[in-house]
Coordinates of C-alpha atoms in Angstrom, one line a residue:
M904 CA 32.9 6.2 -63.1
S905 CA 34.7 2.9 -62.8
N906 CA 34.5 0.5 -59.9
T907 CA 38.2 0.7 -59.2
N908 CA 37.7 4.2 -57.7
L909 CA 35.2 2.7 -55.1
R910 CA 36.9 -0.4 -53.8
E911 CA 40.2 -2.3 -53.7
T912 CA 41.3 -4.3 -56.8
Y913 CA 41.3 -8.1 -56.4
E914 CA 43.2 -10.6 -58.4
D915 CA 39.9 -12.5 -58.9
D916 CA 36.3 -11.2 -58.4
N917 CA 35.5 -14.4 -56.6
Q918 CA 38.5 -14.2 -54.2
M919 CA 39.0 -11.6 -51.5
G920 CA 42.5 -10.0 -50.9
E921 CA 44.5 -10.7 -47.8
Q922 CA 44.0 -7.3 -46.2
T923 CA 40.2 -7.6 -46.6
Y924 CA 40.2 -11.1 -45.2
K925 CA 42.1 -9.9 -42.0
R926 CA 39.5 -7.2 -41.5
G927 CA 36.6 -9.7 -41.5
A928 CA 35.0 -11.7 -38.7
Q929 CA 35.9 -15.0 -40.2
H930 CA 39.6 -14.3 -39.7
K931 CA 39.1 -13.4 -36.0
W932 CA 37.1 -16.6 -35.4
S933 CA 39.9 -18.7 -37.0
K934 CA 42.5 -16.9 -34.9
A935 CA 40.6 -17.6 -31.7
R936 CA 40.3 -21.3 -32.6
K937 CA 44.0 -21.6 -33.4
A938 CA 44.7 -20.1 -29.9
D939 CA 42.7 -22.9 -28.4
Y940 CA 44.8 -25.5 -30.1
K941 CA 48.2 -23.9 -29.5
Q942 CA 50.3 -25.2 -26.7
S943 CA 53.4 -23.9 -25.0
D944 CA 55.7 -26.2 -27.0
G945 CA 54.1 -25.1 -30.3
S946 CA 52.1 -28.3 -30.7
Q947 CA 48.3 -28.2 -31.2
Q948 CA 45.7 -29.7 -28.9
H949 CA 41.9 -29.5 -29.0
A950 CA 40.3 -26.9 -26.6
S951 CA 38.1 -29.5 -24.9
K952 CA 41.1 -31.5 -23.9
K953 CA 42.7 -28.4 -22.5
L954 CA 39.6 -27.7 -20.4
K955 CA 39.5 -31.2 -19.0
T956 CA 43.1 -31.0 -17.9
N957 CA 43.2 -27.4 -16.6
D958 CA 39.5 -26.7 -15.8
N959 CA 40.4 -23.0 -15.4
R960 CA 40.4 -23.5 -11.6
E961 CA 43.3 -23.3 -9.1
Q962 CA 44.2 -26.6 -7.5
K963 CA 43.6 -26.3 -3.7
L964 CA 46.5 -27.3 -1.5
D965 CA 46.7 -28.6 2.0
D966 CA 49.1 -27.3 4.7
N967 CA 51.9 -29.4 3.4
G968 CA 51.4 -28.1 -0.2
N969 CA 49.9 -31.3 -1.5
P970 CA 46.9 -31.0 -3.8
I971 CA 43.6 -31.7 -2.1
P972 CA 41.5 -34.2 -4.0
K973 CA 38.3 -32.8 -5.4
E974 CA 35.0 -33.6 -3.8
K975 CA 33.0 -36.3 -5.5
R976 CA 29.9 -34.9 -7.2
L977 CA 26.7 -36.5 -6.0
P978 CA 23.2 -36.0 -7.4
K979 CA 20.9 -33.5 -5.6
R980 CA 17.2 -34.2 -5.0
K981 CA 14.4 -31.8 -4.3
V982 CA 13.1 -32.5 -0.7
A983 CA 10.9 -31.2 2.0
V984 CA 12.5 -31.2 5.5
M985 CA 10.2 -31.2 8.5
V986 CA 11.8 -29.5 11.5
G987 CA 11.0 -28.3 15.0
Y988 CA 12.9 -25.8 17.1
C989 CA 13.1 -23.6 20.2
G990 CA 13.5 -20.0 19.1
T991 CA 15.1 -18.8 22.3
G992 CA 18.5 -17.3 21.5
Y993 CA 17.8 -17.0 17.8
H994 CA 17.0 -14.0 15.7
G995 CA 14.1 -15.6 14.0
M996 CA 13.9 -18.3 11.3
Q997 CA 15.3 -16.6 8.2
Y998 CA 19.0 -16.5 7.4
N999 CA 20.3 -13.1 8.5
P1000 CA 24.1 -13.0 9.0
P1001 CA 25.9 -12.2 11.3
N1002 CA 22.9 -12.9 13.6
P1003 CA 22.3 -16.5 14.7
T1004 CA 19.1 -17.9 13.1
I1005 CA 17.4 -21.3 12.7
E1006 CA 18.2 -21.5 9.0
D1007 CA 21.9 -20.8 9.7
A1008 CA 22.1 -23.7 12.2
L1009 CA 20.2 -26.0 9.8
F1010 CA 22.4 -25.1 6.8
K1011 CA 25.6 -25.7 8.7
A1012 CA 24.3 -29.1 9.9
F1013 CA 23.4 -30.1 6.3
V1014 CA 26.9 -29.3 5.1
Q1015 CA 28.6 -31.1 8.0
A1016 CA 26.4 -34.2 7.5
G1017 CA 27.2 -34.2 3.8
A1018 CA 23.6 -33.4 2.6
I1019 CA 25.0 -30.3 0.9
S1020 CA 28.3 -30.3 -0.9
K1021 CA 31.1 -27.9 0.2
A1022 CA 31.0 -26.3 -3.2
N1023 CA 27.5 -25.1 -2.5
S1024 CA 28.0 -24.4 1.2
N1025 CA 28.5 -20.6 0.8
D1026 CA 25.1 -19.7 -0.6
L1027 CA 21.5 -20.8 0.3
K1028 CA 20.3 -19.8 -3.2
K1029 CA 22.3 -22.4 -4.9
N1030 CA 20.2 -25.0 -3.1
G1031 CA 16.8 -23.4 -3.6
F1032 CA 16.4 -22.8 0.1
M1033 CA 12.8 -21.8 1.1
R1034 CA 10.7 -21.9 4.3
A1035 CA 7.0 -22.4 4.8
A1036 CA 6.7 -19.9 7.6
R1037 CA 9.1 -17.2 8.7
T1038 CA 8.9 -17.0 12.5
D1039 CA 10.1 -13.9 14.3
K1040 CA 12.8 -13.5 17.0
G1041 CA 12.2 -15.8 20.0
V1042 CA 9.2 -17.6 18.4
H1043 CA 9.2 -21.4 18.6
A1044 CA 7.9 -24.1 16.2
G1045 CA 6.7 -27.6 16.9
G1046 CA 6.7 -28.1 13.2
N1047 CA 7.9 -26.0 10.2
L1048 CA 8.9 -27.0 6.7
I1049 CA 11.8 -26.0 4.4
S1050 CA 12.3 -27.1 0.8
L1051 CA 15.6 -27.3 -1.0
K1052 CA 17.9 -29.5 -3.1
M1053 CA 19.9 -32.0 -1.0
I1054 CA 22.1 -35.1 -1.3
I1055 CA 20.1 -37.9 0.2
E1056 CA 21.8 -41.0 -1.1
D1057 CA 22.9 -41.9 2.5
P1058 CA 20.0 -43.8 4.2
E1059 CA 21.1 -42.4 7.6
I1060 CA 21.2 -38.8 6.5
K1061 CA 18.5 -37.7 8.8
Q1062 CA 20.2 -39.1 11.9
K1063 CA 23.6 -37.6 10.8
I1064 CA 21.9 -34.1 10.5
N1065 CA 20.3 -34.4 13.9
E1066 CA 23.7 -35.3 15.4
E1067 CA 25.1 -32.0 14.0
L1068 CA 22.2 -29.9 15.2
P1069 CA 22.0 -28.2 18.7
N1070 CA 19.5 -29.8 21.2
G1071 CA 16.9 -27.1 20.5
I1072 CA 16.5 -28.0 16.8
K1073 CA 15.2 -31.3 15.5
V1074 CA 14.6 -32.8 12.0
W1075 CA 11.4 -34.9 12.0
N1076 CA 11.5 -36.3 8.5
I1077 CA 12.9 -35.7 4.9
E1078 CA 10.5 -36.3 2.0
R1079 CA 11.1 -36.3 -1.7
V1080 CA 9.0 -33.8 -3.6
N1081 CA 8.7 -32.8 -7.3
K1082 CA 11.0 -30.1 -8.7
A1083 CA 8.3 -27.4 -8.8
F1084 CA 7.6 -27.7 -5.1
D1085 CA 7.8 -24.4 -3.1
C1086 CA 6.9 -24.9 0.5
R1087 CA 5.9 -21.2 1.0
K1088 CA 3.6 -21.0 -2.0
M1089 CA 2.2 -24.5 -1.7
C1090 CA 1.3 -24.1 2.0
G1091 CA -2.5 -24.0 2.2
S1092 CA -2.8 -22.9 5.9
R1093 CA -0.9 -22.8 9.2
W1094 CA -1.6 -23.8 12.8
Y1095 CA -0.3 -21.5 15.5
E1096 CA -0.4 -21.9 19.3
Y1097 CA -0.3 -19.3 22.0
L1098 CA 0.2 -20.1 25.7
L1099 CA -1.4 -17.5 28.0
P1100 CA -1.4 -17.4 31.9
T1101 CA -4.9 -16.9 33.0
Y1102 CA -4.0 -14.1 35.4
S1103 CA -3.6 -11.9 32.3
L1104 CA -7.4 -11.7 32.2
I1105 CA -7.7 -10.0 35.6
G1106 CA -9.0 -6.5 35.3
P1107 CA -6.7 -3.4 35.4
K1108 CA -5.2 -2.6 38.8
P1109 CA -7.2 0.0 40.8
G1110 CA -5.5 3.4 40.7
S1111 CA -3.9 2.8 37.3
I1112 CA -4.6 5.2 34.5
L1113 CA -6.5 2.6 32.4
F1114 CA -8.6 1.7 35.4
K1115 CA -9.5 5.4 35.9
D1116 CA -10.3 5.9 32.3
I1117 CA -12.7 2.9 32.3
E1118 CA -14.4 4.1 35.5
E1119 CA -14.9 7.6 34.1
S1120 CA -16.4 6.3 30.9
K1121 CA -18.8 4.1 32.9
L1122 CA -20.2 7.3 34.5
E1123 CA -20.6 8.9 31.1
L1124 CA -22.1 5.8 29.3
P1125 CA -23.5 3.4 31.9
G1126 CA -24.4 -0.2 30.9
V1127 CA -21.8 -0.5 28.1
L1128 CA -19.1 -2.3 30.1
D1129 CA -19.4 -5.4 32.3
D1130 CA -19.1 -5.2 36.1
D1131 CA -16.2 -7.5 36.6
L1132 CA -16.9 -8.7 40.1
E1133 CA -14.3 -11.4 39.9
S1134 CA -11.5 -8.9 39.4
Q1135 CA -12.9 -6.6 42.1
I1136 CA -12.7 -9.5 44.6
F1137 CA -9.2 -10.4 43.5
W1138 CA -7.9 -6.8 44.0
K1139 CA -9.7 -6.5 47.4
R1140 CA -7.9 -9.6 48.6
V1141 CA -4.5 -8.2 47.5
D1142 CA -5.2 -4.9 49.1
H1143 CA -6.3 -6.6 52.4
E1144 CA -3.0 -8.5 52.6
V1145 CA -0.9 -5.5 51.6
R1146 CA -2.3 -3.5 54.5
Q1147 CA -1.3 -6.3 56.9
H1148 CA 2.3 -5.9 55.9
F1149 CA 2.7 -2.2 55.2
T1150 CA 1.5 1.0 56.8
E1151 CA -0.4 3.7 54.9
E1152 CA 2.7 5.8 54.6
E1153 CA 4.7 2.9 53.2
I1154 CA 2.0 2.0 50.7
E1155 CA 1.9 5.6 49.5
A1156 CA 5.7 5.7 49.2
I1157 CA 5.7 2.4 47.3
K1158 CA 3.1 3.6 44.8
N1159 CA 5.1 6.8 44.1
Y1160 CA 8.5 5.1 43.9
V1161 CA 10.6 6.0 40.9
P1162 CA 13.9 4.1 40.4
P1163 CA 16.9 6.4 40.5
P1164 CA 19.5 6.5 37.7
R1165 CA 21.6 3.4 37.3
D1166 CA 24.8 5.0 38.6
E1167 CA 22.9 6.1 41.7
F1168 CA 21.0 2.9 42.3
N1169 CA 21.4 1.0 45.6
D1170 CA 19.8 -2.4 45.9
K1171 CA 20.1 -2.1 49.7
D1172 CA 17.9 1.0 49.9
G1173 CA 15.1 0.4 52.4
L1174 CA 12.3 1.7 50.1
Y1175 CA 13.5 -0.4 47.2
Q1176 CA 13.4 -3.5 49.4
K1177 CA 9.8 -2.7 50.4
V1178 CA 8.9 -2.3 46.7
K1179 CA 10.3 -5.8 46.0
Q1180 CA 8.3 -7.2 48.9
Y1181 CA 5.1 -5.5 47.6
K1182 CA 5.6 -6.9 44.1
K1183 CA 6.4 -10.3 45.4
L1184 CA 3.1 -10.3 47.3
E1185 CA 1.1 -9.3 44.2
N1186 CA 2.8 -12.0 42.1
E1187 CA 2.0 -14.7 44.7
H1188 CA -1.7 -13.7 44.4
R1189 CA -1.5 -13.9 40.6
R1190 CA 0.0 -17.4 40.7
R1191 CA -2.8 -18.5 42.9
Y1192 CA -5.5 -17.1 40.6
R1193 CA -7.9 -19.5 39.0
I1194 CA -10.1 -18.3 36.2
S1195 CA -13.9 -18.7 36.5
D1196 CA -16.1 -20.4 33.9
E1197 CA -17.8 -17.2 33.1
K1198 CA -14.7 -15.2 32.3
L1199 CA -13.2 -18.1 30.3
T1200 CA -16.5 -18.3 28.3
K1201 CA -16.2 -14.6 27.5
F1202 CA -12.6 -15.0 26.3
R1203 CA -13.7 -17.9 24.1
N1204 CA -16.5 -15.7 22.6
A1205 CA -14.0 -12.9 22.0
M1206 CA -11.6 -15.3 20.1
N1207 CA -14.6 -16.6 18.2
E1208 CA -15.0 -13.1 16.7
Y1209 CA -11.9 -13.8 14.6
L1210 CA -13.4 -16.8 12.7
G1211 CA -14.0 -16.2 9.0
A1212 CA -12.7 -13.6 6.6
H1213 CA -12.1 -10.1 8.0
N1214 CA -10.1 -7.0 7.4
F1215 CA -7.2 -7.2 9.8
H1216 CA -5.5 -3.9 8.9
N1217 CA -5.5 -2.9 12.6
F1218 CA -3.8 -6.2 13.6
T1219 CA -0.6 -5.6 11.7
L1220 CA 1.8 -2.8 10.7
G1221 CA 1.8 -0.7 7.5
K1222 CA -1.6 -1.9 6.1
D1223 CA -4.4 0.5 5.1
F1224 CA -8.1 -0.3 5.4
K1225 CA -8.5 -0.3 1.6
D1226 CA -5.5 -2.7 1.1
P1227 CA -7.0 -6.0 -0.2
S1228 CA -4.1 -8.0 1.3
A1229 CA -5.3 -7.0 4.8
I1230 CA -8.2 -9.5 4.4
R1231 CA -7.3 -12.8 6.0
F1232 CA -9.3 -15.9 6.7
M1233 CA -9.3 -17.7 10.1
K1234 CA -10.6 -21.3 9.7
E1235 CA -10.6 -22.7 13.3
I1236 CA -9.8 -21.5 16.8
R1237 CA -9.6 -23.6 19.9
V1238 CA -9.2 -22.5 23.5
S1239 CA -8.2 -25.3 25.9
D1240 CA -9.4 -25.8 29.4
P1241 CA -7.2 -24.3 32.1
F1242 CA -4.2 -26.3 33.3
V1243 CA -1.8 -25.7 36.2
I1244 CA 1.9 -26.4 35.6
G1245 CA 5.4 -25.6 36.8
A1246 CA 6.9 -25.1 40.3
A1247 CA 5.0 -21.8 40.7
K1248 CA 1.7 -23.6 40.1
T1249 CA 0.6 -21.0 37.5
E1250 CA -2.6 -21.6 35.6
W1251 CA -2.4 -21.4 31.8
I1252 CA -4.6 -21.8 28.7
S1253 CA -3.6 -22.9 25.2
I1254 CA -5.0 -21.0 22.2
K1255 CA -4.7 -22.7 18.8
I1256 CA -5.4 -20.7 15.6
H1257 CA -5.8 -22.2 12.2
G1258 CA -5.6 -19.6 9.4
Q1259 CA -4.8 -19.5 5.7
S1260 CA -2.1 -16.9 6.2
F1261 CA -1.0 -14.3 8.7
M1262 CA 0.6 -10.9 8.6
L1263 CA 3.4 -9.4 10.7
H1264 CA 2.5 -9.5 14.4
Q1265 CA -1.1 -10.4 13.6
I1266 CA -1.5 -13.3 16.0
R1267 CA 0.1 -11.4 18.9
K1268 CA -2.3 -8.5 18.3
M1269 CA -5.3 -10.8 18.0
I1270 CA -4.4 -12.4 21.4
S1271 CA -3.8 -9.0 22.9
M1272 CA -7.1 -7.5 21.7
A1273 CA -9.2 -10.5 22.9
T1274 CA -7.4 -10.4 26.3
L1275 CA -7.8 -6.6 26.7
V1276 CA -11.5 -6.8 25.8
T1277 CA -12.1 -9.6 28.4
R1278 CA -10.1 -7.9 31.2
C1279 CA -11.6 -4.5 30.6
G1280 CA -15.2 -5.7 30.5
C1281 CA -15.8 -4.6 26.9
P1282 CA -18.4 -6.2 24.7
V1283 CA -16.9 -8.8 22.4
S1284 CA -18.3 -6.9 19.4
R1285 CA -15.5 -4.4 20.0
I1286 CA -13.3 -6.8 18.0
S1287 CA -15.7 -6.7 15.0
Q1288 CA -15.6 -2.9 15.1
A1289 CA -11.8 -3.1 14.8
Y1290 CA -12.3 -4.4 11.3
G1291 CA -13.7 -1.1 10.3
P1292 CA -11.8 1.9 8.7
Q1293 CA -11.0 3.6 12.0
K1294 CA -7.3 3.2 12.9
I1295 CA -6.6 2.0 16.5
N1296 CA -3.4 1.1 18.2
I1297 CA -3.5 -2.5 19.4
P1298 CA -0.4 -3.5 21.4
K1299 CA 1.5 -6.8 20.7
A1300 CA 1.2 -9.5 23.2
P1301 CA 4.6 -11.0 24.4
A1302 CA 6.3 -13.2 21.8
L1303 CA 7.2 -15.6 24.6
G1304 CA 3.9 -17.5 24.4
L1305 CA 3.8 -17.9 20.6
L1306 CA 4.8 -21.0 18.6
L1307 CA 4.1 -22.4 15.2
E1308 CA 2.3 -25.6 15.6
S1309 CA 2.7 -26.8 11.9
P1310 CA 2.0 -25.8 8.3
V1311 CA -0.7 -27.6 6.5
F1312 CA -0.5 -28.8 2.8
E1313 CA -3.9 -30.5 2.4
G1314 CA -4.5 -29.3 -1.1
Y1315 CA -1.0 -29.9 -2.5
N1316 CA -0.7 -33.3 -0.8
K1317 CA -3.2 -34.7 -3.3
R1318 CA -1.0 -33.5 -6.2
L1319 CA 2.1 -35.0 -4.5
E1320 CA 0.4 -38.4 -4.3
K1321 CA -0.5 -38.2 -8.0
F1322 CA 3.2 -37.6 -8.7
G1323 CA 4.1 -40.7 -6.6
Y1324 CA 5.4 -38.8 -3.6
N1325 CA 4.4 -39.2 0.1
P1326 CA 2.1 -36.5 1.6
I1327 CA 3.6 -34.0 4.0
D1328 CA 1.9 -34.8 7.2
F1329 CA 3.2 -33.7 10.6
S1330 CA 0.6 -35.8 12.5
K1331 CA 2.7 -38.9 11.9
F1332 CA 5.3 -37.4 14.3
Q1333 CA 2.9 -35.9 16.9
K1334 CA 4.2 -37.9 19.8
E1335 CA 7.8 -36.9 19.1
M1336 CA 6.8 -33.3 18.6
D1337 CA 4.8 -33.2 21.8
A1338 CA 7.7 -34.6 23.8
F1339 CA 10.1 -32.1 22.1
K1340 CA 7.8 -29.2 22.8
M1341 CA 7.4 -30.2 26.5
K1342 CA 11.1 -30.4 27.0
H1343 CA 12.5 -27.6 24.8
I1344 CA 9.7 -25.2 24.4
Y1345 CA 6.9 -25.4 27.0
D1346 CA 9.3 -25.7 30.0
K1347 CA 11.3 -22.7 28.8
I1348 CA 8.2 -20.6 28.4
Y1349 CA 6.9 -21.5 31.9
K1350 CA 10.3 -20.9 33.5
E1351 CA 11.0 -17.6 31.7
E1352 CA 7.5 -16.3 32.6
V1353 CA 8.1 -17.1 36.3
D1354 CA 11.7 -15.7 36.3
E1355 CA 11.0 -12.6 34.3
N1356 CA 7.2 -12.0 35.0
V1357 CA 6.9 -11.3 31.3
F1358 CA 3.1 -11.1 31.1
N1359 CA 2.7 -9.3 34.4
A1360 CA 5.2 -6.6 33.1
F1361 CA 3.3 -6.3 29.8
F1362 CA -0.2 -5.8 31.3
S1363 CA 1.1 -3.6 34.1
Y1364 CA 2.7 -1.4 31.4
I1365 CA -0.7 -1.2 29.5
D1366 CA -2.6 -0.3 32.7
S1367 CA -0.1 2.5 33.6
F1368 CA 0.4 3.7 30.1
N1369 CA 0.3 7.5 30.2
M1370 CA -0.6 9.9 27.4
V1371 CA 2.5 10.2 25.3
T1372 CA 3.2 12.4 22.4
G1373 CA 0.7 11.7 19.7
A1374 CA -1.5 9.5 22.0
Q1375 CA -3.9 12.3 22.9
G1376 CA -6.2 13.2 20.0
I1377 CA -6.6 16.9 18.9
E1378 CA -9.9 18.3 17.7
T1379 CA -9.8 19.5 14.1
D1380 CA -12.4 20.8 11.6
E1381 CA -12.9 17.3 10.4
K1382 CA -12.9 15.5 13.8
V1383 CA -14.6 16.8 16.9
G1384 CA -16.2 15.4 20.0
A1385 CA -16.5 11.6 20.1
A1386 CA -14.4 11.2 16.9
V1387 CA -11.3 12.3 18.8
Q1388 CA -9.6 9.6 20.9
K1389 CA -8.6 11.0 24.4
S1390 CA -5.9 8.4 24.8
I1391 CA -4.2 5.6 22.9
F1392 CA -6.4 3.0 24.7
E1393 CA -9.7 4.9 24.4
F1394 CA -11.2 1.9 22.5
L1395 CA -11.1 -0.1 25.7
T1396 CA -13.4 2.3 27.6
A1397 CA -17.2 2.6 27.3
R1398 CA -16.7 5.2 24.6
G1399 CA -15.4 2.5 22.3
I1400 CA -14.2 2.9 18.7
P1401 CA -15.7 6.1 17.2
D1402 CA -17.5 5.9 13.9
Y1403 CA -15.3 6.8 11.0
E1404 CA -16.6 9.5 8.7
E1405 CA -14.7 10.8 5.7
P1406 CA -14.5 14.6 5.8
E1407 CA -16.5 16.4 3.1
I1408 CA -14.5 18.6 0.8
E1409 CA -16.3 21.6 -0.6
T1410 CA -15.6 22.3 -4.3
P1411 CA -16.5 25.5 -6.1
K1412 CA -19.4 24.8 -8.5
D1413 CA -18.0 26.8 -11.3
K1414 CA -14.7 24.8 -11.2
F1415 CA -16.2 21.9 -13.3
E1416 CA -18.4 23.6 -15.8
N1417 CA -18.6 20.7 -18.4
S1418 CA -18.8 17.8 -15.9
D1419 CA -21.5 16.5 -13.6
E1420 CA -18.8 15.7 -11.0
P1421 CA -15.1 16.5 -10.6
K1422 CA -12.8 14.2 -12.6
K1423 CA -10.7 13.6 -9.5
N1424 CA -13.8 12.3 -7.6
K1425 CA -14.6 10.1 -10.6
K1426 CA -11.2 8.6 -10.5
N1427 CA -11.4 8.0 -6.7
K1428 CA -14.8 6.4 -7.0
K1429 CA -13.5 4.1 -9.8
Q1430 CA -10.5 3.2 -7.7
D1431 CA -12.7 2.5 -4.6
K1432 CA -14.9 0.3 -6.8
K1433 CA -11.9 -1.6 -8.0
I1434 CA -10.6 -2.1 -4.5
Q1435 CA -14.1 -3.3 -3.3
T1436 CA -14.2 -5.8 -6.2
E1437 CA -10.8 -7.1 -5.3
Q1438 CA -11.8 -7.5 -1.7
E1439 CA -14.9 -9.4 -2.7
I1440 CA -12.9 -11.7 -5.0
S1441 CA -10.4 -12.3 -2.3
K1442 CA -13.2 -13.2 0.2
D1443 CA -14.8 -15.5 -2.4
N1444 CA -11.5 -17.3 -3.0
L1445 CA -11.0 -17.8 0.8
E1446 CA -14.5 -19.1 1.2
S1447 CA -14.2 -21.4 -1.8
T1448 CA -11.0 -22.8 -0.4
E1449 CA -12.7 -23.5 2.9
S1450 CA -15.5 -25.4 1.1
M1451 CA -12.9 -27.6 -0.6
D1452 CA -11.8 -29.2 2.7
S1453 CA -12.6 -32.9 2.8
S1454 CA -15.0 -34.4 5.2
K1455 CA -12.1 -36.2 6.9
E1456 CA -10.3 -32.9 7.6
K1457 CA -13.5 -31.5 9.0
S1458 CA -14.0 -34.4 11.3
K1459 CA -10.4 -34.0 12.5
F1460 CA -10.6 -30.4 13.3
S1461 CA -13.8 -29.2 15.0
C1462 CA -15.0 -25.7 14.0
T1463 CA -16.5 -25.1 17.5
I1464 CA -14.4 -23.7 20.3
Q1465 CA -13.8 -26.2 23.0

C-alpha cells in the first residue's frame, strides 16, 4: 500500500502544505503574536509598548471627569507594630466585618496615614497582616503585636498613625523585622493580667443553693472543707444591719421577689424599691470589705497550683482529656498586695500570669476556679484534681477584668539581633503603657464594676444557680453513687471531683478465637500509647523551653508568688 493513501501529498517531503500548517500550534502562536502588534490603523506595534500605554486598567476619573493621577508606588517593609488598646466597644482584636474590631481601626489608620497604599487598602492579606494574640470581645491589652508589610519611608509615620487612631488605641513603636517574621508563630510566651475585687472571695451567701449544698456536704464528710469564719462574720454584719432597716415580713418578701414581665414592670412599685434598698445595703458592705492575710494566702496558694505543665482540658471548650494540645505550661504567676481605688473605695488585687500559650477562655476559667475554691473553703488540691479525666463545668469569670499585658519574644529576639534588627521589647515603653492603662483601661474597669456590679452579679448567679436540664447527674450501669454529680457545682462541695473509672465492657470469649485480645482493644491501646507519648514529648518540650531562659530573664521575673 502506498503512502499516498495514508496522508496528504506535499510538493516537497521537507515542506508542509498550507492546510497542515494552519492546523498546527505554530500557526496559532504566530497569529496571537501578530494580534499583539496590530493597531487600529493597521500599523504594527510591540505588545510591551501596548501594555505600557493601556495597562489594561480603566483610568479613574474625578467628579469633573478629569483623570485622577495614579498613586506613586513606594517600597513596603516587613515591620512589627507594638500597640495597646482598650477593648470596650470592640468585638475583639481580629478583623471581623461588619463588627468594629481593633484590627479594623488600626488598618484604617494605616491607610489614612499613608503606611498602606490605597491599592492595598481593601484586603489585609495583601499586607501579610498577623497578630501575636487574638483577644476576645471587651478584652484590653497594654501591649500586643502585629506584623505586616508597611510603607515606613516617612520618619513621622508613627505620629501620623496615632493621630488617625481613636483615643483608646495607641501605637508604641514600629520595628523593622526580617521577611520570615510571623508574630503569632514567633511569640514565645504571653503575660496576662486580671483585676479582681477582693469581695469576690467572700463565701456564698447564706440561704443560697450553693451555700446549702456545701453545708449538707460538710455533714456527710466533715473535715474536708475549711470553716470560713471571715465570711461568717461578714454575713452576720450584713444580716444585723438588714434587720435594722426591714421587718421580718419585708425580708421574706424581698428574698422571694421575682421581677414581673417587662411590659408589666413598674419601677415605682413599693416592693421593688425595698429590693433596691436591700441590694444597695449589701453592696455597701462589699465595698467596705478588706481581705485578711489568711484568705489572701490561700488564694495565692490556689493560683500556685497552675504553675508548670498541666492538662487544662477542663479550662477551655471542646478539648478532650486525651487531646495533647490541652497541655499548657504556666511559667510564672504573681498576685499583688490588695489596693483600694476609685470613688467607691473598692479593694482590688492584680493577678499576672505568664504562660507559653493559652486556649479559649482558659485564663477566665483559671481565675474562676481559684476564686471558687477559696470562697467555698475547698482544699487547693481540688485544682490539681481538675487536670484529671473527669469532666467538670468551670464557669468563666467576667471578661471585664482581663487584659493582655504583653507578648514576649525572648527566643526570637536573639535571632533578630543576629539579622541586624532591634529586639521587640515592651519594657522600653513601660511608663507610657502604665499611664495609658490607668487612663483608658483601669479607670474604665473600676467605673464599670461599680456602675454595673459585674462581679457581684456573676458570683450571686453562681451561688443561686439551680439544677437546670442536664446539670443533675443520672445514675447508670456505669456510674453510680459518688460517681454521679448531684449538681453542676458538686465539685465545690466536700464531695469533690469523683474518681473517673472507665466502664468495663464484657466481650464473649468465643468472639476472638485466634487472638489473645480483641483487635479493637489492641488498636485502642496502641492509640492511647501514642497519645501518651505525644503528651510526654509536649511536656518535655515545654520544660526544655523553660530551661533555656537566660539568667537575666530569671532575675527579672521571680518564680515565687509575691
